[in-house]
Coordinates of C-alpha atoms in Angstrom, one line a residue:
M1 CA -33.2 -9.7 10.0
A2 CA -33.1 -6.5 12.1
Q3 CA -31.2 -8.3 14.9
A4 CA -28.7 -9.6 12.4
L5 CA -28.0 -6.1 11.0
R6 CA -27.8 -4.6 14.5
H7 CA -25.2 -7.3 15.4
F8 CA -23.2 -6.4 12.3
F9 CA -23.1 -2.7 12.9
V10 CA -22.9 -2.5 16.7
L11 CA -19.4 -2.8 18.1
S12 CA -18.6 -5.6 20.5
S13 CA -17.3 -4.7 23.9
T14 CA -13.8 -5.9 22.9
D15 CA -13.7 -4.2 19.5
L16 CA -10.6 -2.2 18.8
L17 CA -12.6 0.8 17.7
R18 CA -13.8 1.2 21.3
D19 CA -10.3 2.3 22.1
P20 CA -10.4 6.1 21.7
V21 CA -6.7 6.3 20.7
Y22 CA -6.9 3.7 18.0
R23 CA -10.2 5.2 16.9
R24 CA -8.5 8.6 16.2
L25 CA -5.8 6.8 14.2
W26 CA -8.5 4.9 12.3
L27 CA -10.4 8.0 11.4
S28 CA -7.3 9.7 10.2
I29 CA -6.6 6.7 8.0
L30 CA -10.1 6.8 6.7
I31 CA -10.0 10.5 5.8
S32 CA -6.6 10.4 4.1
S33 CA -7.6 7.3 2.2
F34 CA -10.6 9.1 0.8
G35 CA -8.3 11.8 -0.5
Q36 CA -5.9 9.2 -1.9
Q37 CA -8.6 8.0 -4.2
V38 CA -8.6 11.4 -5.9
T39 CA -4.8 11.4 -6.3
M40 CA -4.8 7.7 -7.5
L41 CA -6.9 8.8 -10.5
A42 CA -6.0 12.4 -10.9
V43 CA -2.3 12.0 -11.3
P44 CA -2.3 9.3 -14.0
L45 CA -5.2 11.0 -15.8
T46 CA -3.3 14.3 -15.8
A47 CA -0.4 12.4 -17.4
A48 CA -2.5 10.4 -19.9
L49 CA -5.1 13.0 -21.0
L50 CA -3.5 16.4 -20.4
L51 CA 0.1 15.6 -21.1
H52 CA -0.5 12.7 -23.5
A53 CA 2.0 10.4 -21.8
T54 CA 3.2 7.2 -23.5
P55 CA 3.3 3.9 -21.6
T56 CA 7.1 4.3 -21.2
Q57 CA 6.5 7.7 -19.6
M58 CA 3.9 6.2 -17.3
G59 CA 6.5 3.6 -16.3
W60 CA 9.0 6.3 -15.5
L61 CA 6.4 8.2 -13.4
T62 CA 5.9 5.2 -11.2
A63 CA 9.7 4.5 -11.1
M64 CA 10.4 8.0 -9.9
E65 CA 7.8 7.6 -7.1
L66 CA 9.6 4.3 -6.0
A67 CA 13.2 5.4 -6.4
P68 CA 13.4 7.1 -2.9
F69 CA 12.4 3.8 -1.2
V70 CA 15.5 2.1 -2.8
L71 CA 17.8 5.1 -2.1
L72 CA 16.7 6.2 1.4
S73 CA 14.9 3.3 3.2
L74 CA 17.9 2.0 5.1
P75 CA 19.3 5.2 6.5
V76 CA 15.7 6.5 7.3
G77 CA 15.1 3.3 9.3
V78 CA 18.1 4.0 11.5
W79 CA 17.1 7.6 11.9
L80 CA 13.6 6.7 12.9
D81 CA 14.9 4.5 15.7
R82 CA 16.3 7.6 17.2
V83 CA 13.2 9.9 17.0
H84 CA 9.6 9.7 18.0
K85 CA 7.5 8.3 15.1
L86 CA 4.2 10.1 15.5
P87 CA 5.6 13.6 14.7
V88 CA 7.3 12.2 11.6
Y89 CA 4.0 10.7 10.5
I90 CA 2.2 14.1 11.0
A91 CA 4.9 16.1 9.2
G92 CA 4.7 13.7 6.3
E93 CA 1.0 14.2 5.8
V94 CA 1.4 18.0 5.8
A95 CA 4.3 17.8 3.3
V96 CA 2.3 15.6 0.9
A97 CA -0.6 18.0 1.0
L98 CA 1.8 20.9 0.0
V99 CA 3.3 18.9 -2.9
L100 CA -0.1 17.9 -4.2
A101 CA -1.3 21.5 -4.1
S102 CA 1.7 22.5 -6.2
I103 CA 0.5 20.5 -9.2
P104 CA -2.7 22.5 -9.9
A105 CA -0.6 25.7 -9.3
A106 CA 1.9 24.5 -12.0
W107 CA -1.0 23.8 -14.3
V108 CA -2.6 27.3 -13.8
L109 CA 0.8 29.0 -14.3
G110 CA 1.4 27.0 -17.5
F111 CA 4.6 25.0 -16.7
L112 CA 3.0 21.6 -15.8
S113 CA 4.9 18.8 -17.7
M114 CA 5.9 15.2 -17.3
P115 CA 9.3 16.2 -15.8
Y116 CA 7.4 18.2 -13.2
L117 CA 5.2 15.2 -12.4
Y118 CA 8.4 13.1 -12.2
G119 CA 9.8 15.6 -9.6
T120 CA 6.6 15.7 -7.5
G121 CA 6.5 11.9 -7.6
F122 CA 10.1 11.7 -6.4
V123 CA 9.5 14.2 -3.6
M124 CA 6.4 12.4 -2.4
G125 CA 8.3 9.2 -2.5
C126 CA 10.9 10.7 -0.2
V127 CA 8.2 11.7 2.3
F128 CA 6.5 8.3 2.2
V129 CA 9.8 6.6 2.9
S130 CA 9.9 8.3 6.4
S131 CA 6.3 9.0 7.2
G132 CA 5.0 5.7 5.8
T133 CA 7.4 3.7 7.9
A134 CA 6.6 5.8 10.9
A135 CA 2.9 5.2 10.4
Q136 CA 3.3 1.4 10.4
I137 CA 5.3 1.7 13.7
V138 CA 2.8 4.0 15.3
L139 CA 0.2 1.3 14.9
T140 CA 2.3 -1.1 17.0
Q141 CA 2.5 1.6 19.7
V142 CA -1.3 1.9 19.9
V143 CA -2.4 -1.7 19.4
P144 CA -1.2 -4.9 21.3
R145 CA 0.9 -7.1 19.1
E146 CA -1.5 -10.1 19.4
R147 CA -4.2 -7.9 17.8
L148 CA -2.1 -6.7 14.8
V149 CA -3.8 -8.7 12.2
E150 CA -7.2 -7.4 13.4
A151 CA -5.8 -3.9 13.4
H152 CA -4.4 -4.2 9.9
A153 CA -7.8 -5.6 8.8
K154 CA -9.7 -2.7 10.3
N155 CA -7.2 -0.2 8.7
S156 CA -7.9 -1.9 5.4
L157 CA -11.6 -1.6 6.1
A158 CA -11.1 2.1 6.5
T159 CA -9.3 2.4 3.2
S160 CA -11.9 0.2 1.5
G161 CA -14.7 2.4 2.7
A162 CA -13.0 5.3 1.1
E163 CA -12.4 3.2 -2.0
V164 CA -16.1 2.4 -2.4
I165 CA -17.2 6.1 -2.4
G166 CA -14.0 7.9 -3.4
P167 CA -13.4 6.8 -7.0
G168 CA -16.9 7.8 -8.1
F169 CA -16.6 11.1 -6.3
A170 CA -13.1 11.5 -7.9
G171 CA -14.4 10.8 -11.3
I172 CA -17.1 13.4 -11.0
L173 CA -14.8 16.0 -9.5
I174 CA -12.2 15.4 -12.3
K175 CA -14.9 15.8 -14.9
L176 CA -16.1 19.1 -13.3
V177 CA -12.8 20.9 -12.5
G178 CA -10.1 18.8 -14.3
A179 CA -7.6 16.4 -13.0
P180 CA -5.0 18.9 -11.7
L181 CA -7.4 21.0 -9.7
A182 CA -9.0 17.9 -8.2
L183 CA -5.8 17.3 -6.3
L184 CA -6.6 20.2 -4.1
A185 CA -9.3 18.0 -2.5
D186 CA -6.7 15.4 -1.4
A187 CA -4.5 18.2 0.0
V188 CA -7.4 19.5 2.2
L189 CA -8.3 16.0 3.4
L190 CA -4.7 15.3 4.4
L191 CA -4.8 18.4 6.6
V192 CA -8.1 17.2 8.2
S193 CA -6.4 13.8 8.8
V194 CA -3.5 15.7 10.6
S195 CA -6.1 17.2 13.0
F196 CA -7.0 13.7 14.1
L197 CA -3.4 12.5 14.3
R198 CA -2.5 15.3 16.7
G199 CA -4.8 13.8 19.3
V200 CA -3.2 10.3 19.1
R201 CA -1.1 9.4 22.1
A202 CA 1.5 6.7 21.2
R203 CA 3.3 4.5 23.8
E204 CA 6.9 5.0 23.0
T205 CA 10.1 5.2 25.1
L206 CA 13.3 6.1 23.2
V207 CA 16.4 4.4 24.7
I208 CA 19.4 5.5 22.7
A209 CA 22.8 4.6 24.2
A210 CA 25.4 7.3 23.9
E211 CA 27.9 5.0 22.2
R212 CA 25.5 3.9 19.4
H213 CA 26.8 4.5 15.9
F214 CA 24.7 5.2 12.9
G215 CA 26.5 2.7 10.6
L216 CA 26.5 -0.1 13.2
D217 CA 22.8 0.4 13.8
L218 CA 22.2 0.2 10.1
K219 CA 24.1 -3.1 9.9
E220 CA 22.3 -4.5 12.9
G221 CA 18.9 -3.9 11.2
L222 CA 20.2 -5.6 8.0
R223 CA 21.7 -8.5 10.0
F224 CA 18.4 -9.0 11.9
V225 CA 16.4 -9.3 8.7
W226 CA 19.0 -11.4 6.9
Q227 CA 19.5 -13.9 9.7
H228 CA 15.8 -14.3 10.5
P229 CA 14.3 -17.6 9.3
L230 CA 11.1 -15.9 7.9
L231 CA 11.8 -12.3 6.9
P232 CA 14.1 -12.9 3.9
R233 CA 11.7 -15.4 2.4
M234 CA 8.8 -13.0 2.7
A235 CA 10.9 -10.1 1.3
L236 CA 11.8 -12.2 -1.8
M237 CA 8.2 -13.3 -2.4
V238 CA 6.6 -9.9 -1.8
G239 CA 9.3 -8.2 -3.8
L240 CA 8.5 -10.4 -6.8
W241 CA 4.8 -9.6 -6.3
Q242 CA 5.7 -5.9 -6.4
M243 CA 7.5 -6.4 -9.8
F244 CA 4.5 -8.1 -11.4
H245 CA 2.0 -5.7 -9.8
H246 CA 3.8 -2.6 -11.0
A247 CA 4.2 -4.0 -14.5
A248 CA 0.4 -4.3 -14.8
M249 CA -0.4 -1.2 -12.7
V250 CA 1.4 1.3 -14.9
V251 CA -0.7 0.5 -17.9
Q252 CA -4.1 -0.1 -16.4
I253 CA -5.4 3.5 -16.7
L254 CA -4.1 3.6 -20.3
F255 CA -5.8 0.2 -20.9
A256 CA -9.1 1.6 -19.7
I257 CA -8.9 4.8 -21.8
R258 CA -7.2 3.6 -25.0
V259 CA -8.3 0.0 -25.3
L260 CA -11.7 0.1 -23.6
G261 CA -12.5 3.7 -24.4
L262 CA -13.7 4.7 -20.9
T263 CA -14.2 8.4 -19.9
E264 CA -12.8 9.9 -16.7
Q265 CA -16.1 9.4 -14.9
Q266 CA -16.4 5.8 -16.1
V267 CA -12.9 5.1 -14.9
G268 CA -13.8 6.6 -11.5
L269 CA -17.0 4.5 -11.3
S270 CA -15.1 1.3 -12.3
Y271 CA -12.7 1.9 -9.4
T272 CA -15.6 1.7 -7.0
A273 CA -15.1 -2.1 -7.6
L274 CA -11.7 -1.7 -6.0
G275 CA -13.4 -0.5 -2.8
L276 CA -16.0 -3.2 -2.8
G277 CA -13.3 -5.9 -3.2
T278 CA -11.3 -4.3 -0.3
V279 CA -14.4 -4.2 1.9
L280 CA -15.0 -7.9 1.2
A281 CA -11.4 -8.9 2.0
S282 CA -11.1 -6.6 5.0
T283 CA -14.3 -8.0 6.5
V284 CA -13.3 -11.7 6.1
G285 CA -9.5 -11.3 6.0
H286 CA -8.9 -11.6 9.8
R287 CA -11.2 -14.7 10.1
L288 CA -9.7 -16.3 7.0
S289 CA -6.2 -15.8 8.4
Q290 CA -7.3 -17.4 11.7
R291 CA -8.9 -20.3 9.8
I292 CA -6.1 -21.2 7.3
G293 CA -3.2 -19.4 8.7
P294 CA -1.3 -16.2 7.7
G295 CA 1.2 -18.1 5.6
P296 CA -1.4 -19.7 3.2
C297 CA -3.2 -16.4 3.1
L298 CA -0.1 -14.8 1.5
S299 CA -0.1 -17.3 -1.5
L300 CA -3.9 -17.1 -1.8
G301 CA -3.7 -13.3 -2.2
V302 CA -1.1 -13.4 -4.9
A303 CA -3.0 -16.1 -6.8
I304 CA -6.2 -14.0 -6.8
N305 CA -4.2 -11.0 -8.1
G306 CA -2.7 -13.1 -10.9
L307 CA -6.1 -14.4 -12.1
G308 CA -7.4 -10.9 -12.3
W309 CA -4.6 -9.5 -14.4
L310 CA -4.5 -12.6 -16.7
Q311 CA -8.2 -12.7 -17.5
L312 CA -8.1 -9.0 -18.4
A313 CA -5.1 -9.6 -20.7
L314 CA -7.0 -12.4 -22.5
V315 CA -10.6 -11.0 -22.8
P316 CA -11.5 -9.8 -26.3
A317 CA -12.6 -6.2 -26.9
G318 CA -16.4 -5.9 -26.8
R319 CA -19.2 -5.7 -24.3
F320 CA -17.5 -8.0 -21.8
A321 CA -14.3 -6.0 -21.7
V322 CA -15.5 -3.4 -19.1
A323 CA -16.8 -6.2 -16.9
S324 CA -13.4 -7.8 -17.1
Y325 CA -11.7 -4.6 -16.1
V326 CA -14.0 -4.3 -13.1
L327 CA -13.3 -8.0 -12.2
M328 CA -9.6 -7.2 -12.4
L329 CA -9.9 -4.4 -9.9
V330 CA -12.0 -6.6 -7.5
C331 CA -9.3 -9.4 -7.7
F332 CA -6.6 -6.9 -7.1
A333 CA -8.3 -5.5 -4.0
V334 CA -9.1 -8.9 -2.5
G335 CA -5.7 -10.3 -3.2
A336 CA -3.7 -7.3 -2.0
V337 CA -5.6 -7.1 1.3
L338 CA -5.1 -10.8 2.0
L339 CA -1.4 -10.5 1.2
F340 CA -0.6 -7.3 3.1
I341 CA -2.6 -7.6 6.3
N342 CA -0.8 -10.9 6.9
F343 CA 2.6 -9.8 5.6
L344 CA 2.6 -6.7 7.8
A345 CA 1.4 -8.5 10.9
L346 CA 3.9 -11.3 10.5
R347 CA 6.9 -9.1 10.1
Q348 CA 5.9 -6.9 13.1
A349 CA 5.1 -9.8 15.3
V350 CA 8.5 -11.4 15.0
T351 CA 10.5 -8.1 15.6
P352 CA 11.5 -6.7 19.0
E353 CA 10.4 -3.1 19.5
P354 CA 13.9 -1.6 19.4
L355 CA 14.4 -3.0 15.9
L356 CA 10.9 -2.2 14.5
A357 CA 11.9 0.9 12.5
R358 CA 15.0 -0.7 11.0
M359 CA 13.2 -3.9 10.2
T360 CA 10.3 -2.0 8.6
S361 CA 12.6 0.2 6.5
T362 CA 14.8 -2.8 5.5
M363 CA 11.8 -4.8 4.4
R364 CA 10.3 -1.9 2.5
W365 CA 13.7 -1.4 0.8
L366 CA 13.9 -5.1 -0.2
I367 CA 10.4 -5.5 -1.5
L368 CA 10.4 -2.3 -3.5
I369 CA 13.8 -2.9 -5.2
P370 CA 12.0 -5.0 -8.0
A371 CA 9.1 -2.5 -8.2
G372 CA 10.9 0.1 -10.3
P373 CA 12.2 -2.3 -12.9
G374 CA 8.7 -3.9 -13.0
A375 CA 7.1 -0.5 -13.7
L376 CA 9.7 0.2 -16.5
L377 CA 9.2 -3.3 -17.9
G378 CA 5.5 -2.9 -18.0
G379 CA 5.8 0.5 -19.8
Y380 CA 8.2 -1.0 -22.3
L381 CA 5.9 -4.0 -23.0
G382 CA 2.9 -1.8 -23.2
E383 CA 4.5 0.6 -25.7
H384 CA 6.4 -1.9 -27.9
L385 CA 4.2 -5.0 -27.8
G386 CA 0.8 -3.8 -26.6
L387 CA -0.9 -3.1 -23.3
R388 CA -2.3 -6.6 -23.1
Y389 CA 1.2 -8.0 -22.9
A390 CA 2.0 -5.9 -19.9
M391 CA -1.2 -7.2 -18.1
G392 CA -0.4 -10.7 -19.2
F393 CA 3.2 -10.5 -17.8
G394 CA 1.8 -9.5 -14.4
G395 CA -0.9 -12.2 -14.4
V396 CA 1.3 -15.2 -15.4
G397 CA 4.2 -14.0 -13.2
A398 CA 1.9 -13.7 -10.1
L399 CA 0.4 -17.1 -10.7
L400 CA 3.8 -18.7 -10.9
L401 CA 4.8 -16.8 -7.7
A402 CA 1.7 -18.0 -5.9
L403 CA 2.7 -21.6 -6.7
A404 CA 6.2 -21.1 -5.5
M405 CA 4.9 -19.6 -2.2
W406 CA 2.6 -22.5 -1.7
R407 CA 5.5 -24.9 -2.2
S408 CA 7.5 -23.1 0.5
V409 CA 7.2 -25.2 3.6
V410 CA 8.1 -22.3 5.9
L411 CA 5.3 -20.1 4.5
R412 CA 2.7 -22.9 4.2
S413 CA 3.3 -24.0 7.8
L414 CA 2.6 -20.6 9.3
R415 CA -0.8 -21.2 10.9
E416 CA -0.5 -18.4 13.6
L417 CA 1.6 -15.4 14.4
P418 CA 5.0 -16.2 15.7
Q419 CA 6.6 -14.3 18.6
A420 CA 9.6 -12.1 19.0
H421 CA 12.2 -13.0 21.6
G422 CA 14.4 -10.2 22.8
G423 CA 16.7 -8.9 20.2
A424 CA 17.4 -12.2 18.5
P425 CA 15.5 -13.7 15.6
A426 CA 12.3 -15.5 16.5
P427 CA 12.4 -19.2 15.9

C-alpha cells in the first residue's frame, strides 16, 4: 500500500512538472484558480442576496461578461500575433485584480448595483479576451505539441485542486466578511500568481513582415479556420454546448438558494464536489483520451454534462434534492474537463505557430457567440417558467448534442492528435 501511494505522489523522470518553466506556469494557474473559486461564488451571491437579482438579471450579468468575446476576439487575435504573449497574460492578471478590488470599494461607498456589476463583468470580459487567449498560446511555447493533452490535463488538475478546497473556504469567507469583501482575496491571489508568471521564459520568435496588413491577417485567420476540415465542426459543437451550459449555469446559484434553500456556506461546500469531479477527470482524462481517442472524448464529456443538468431538473424537492445538486456539479466538472482538454489540444495541434493567436481568438469567438443568447434564454426560462425549465433545457439540449457529435464521422474517428503542416490546413 505504501509503495502504491509513493508511486502515485512521486513524479516520474519524464513528468512535465519536472520542467522548471512549466512548473512555474502550473503554480501560477493553481494560485489564480484558487482565487477564482471565491469570485465564482462571491459575484453571483452578491447579485442574488445583496442586490436581489432576478433570473433575467443574472442572465444579463453573464451576457455582459461574454459580450467582449463576440465584439473583440477577432481583432485581438490579429494583434496578439504581433506582440509577445506572456506580457499580455501578466498584464491581464493585474487588471482583473484591480477590477475585482473595485467591487468591495463600491459596496463600502454605497453605490454598488446591478449596472455596476454589469460594467465590471464587461471590463473583465475585455481583459479575458486578450489575456486568456495569450495564456493558451503561452502553454504551447512552454510545452512540446505532442504533450499538449497531458499539459491541459495537468492544468486542469491544478484548477481541480483549487476547486476541492476553494469553494469551502470561499463559503466560510463570504459568511464571515460578506460576498463583496471576499473578492479582495481573489485580487491578492492574482497578484501572487503574477509573481510566478514573471519567472516564466516562453520560447517565442516574432516574425512580422513589414508589408503585413491588419485586415488581411484577420481574414487569413478566419480563412484558416473556415477551410480546415476539423475546426469548423468543433466550433459548431462546442458553441452549442456553450449555449446549453450557460442556460443552466445562470440559474444554478438561484436554484440552490431559492429552490433548495441552501445558505452561503452550504453552497460553498456543495461546490467542493465540482473540484472532486475535476480531480477525477483530470487524473484519468489523458489516459482515457489515449484509450478511446480525443474525438469520442468530446461527445462523452457533453453527454455527462447533459445527464447532470437533466437529473437536477427532474428531481423532486426533498432530502434527495441537495444530493442531486452535488451530483450535477460532479457531472459538470467531469464532462467539461473531458470536453476541453481534448478540444484545446486538438485545435492547437492542427495549427501552425504563426496562426495560433488568430486561430485561438477565432475559435473562442465562434464558440462564445451562442453563449450570450443561451444565458439570456436561461434567465428568461427561469423567471417566466421556473428554474427547473432552464436546467431541463440545458440537459436535454446537451444530450441531443452529444448524440449528434457521436454520429459525426469526423469527430468519432479522431483516435489521436492530428498534425499541422506549414500554414495550410492539416488533413
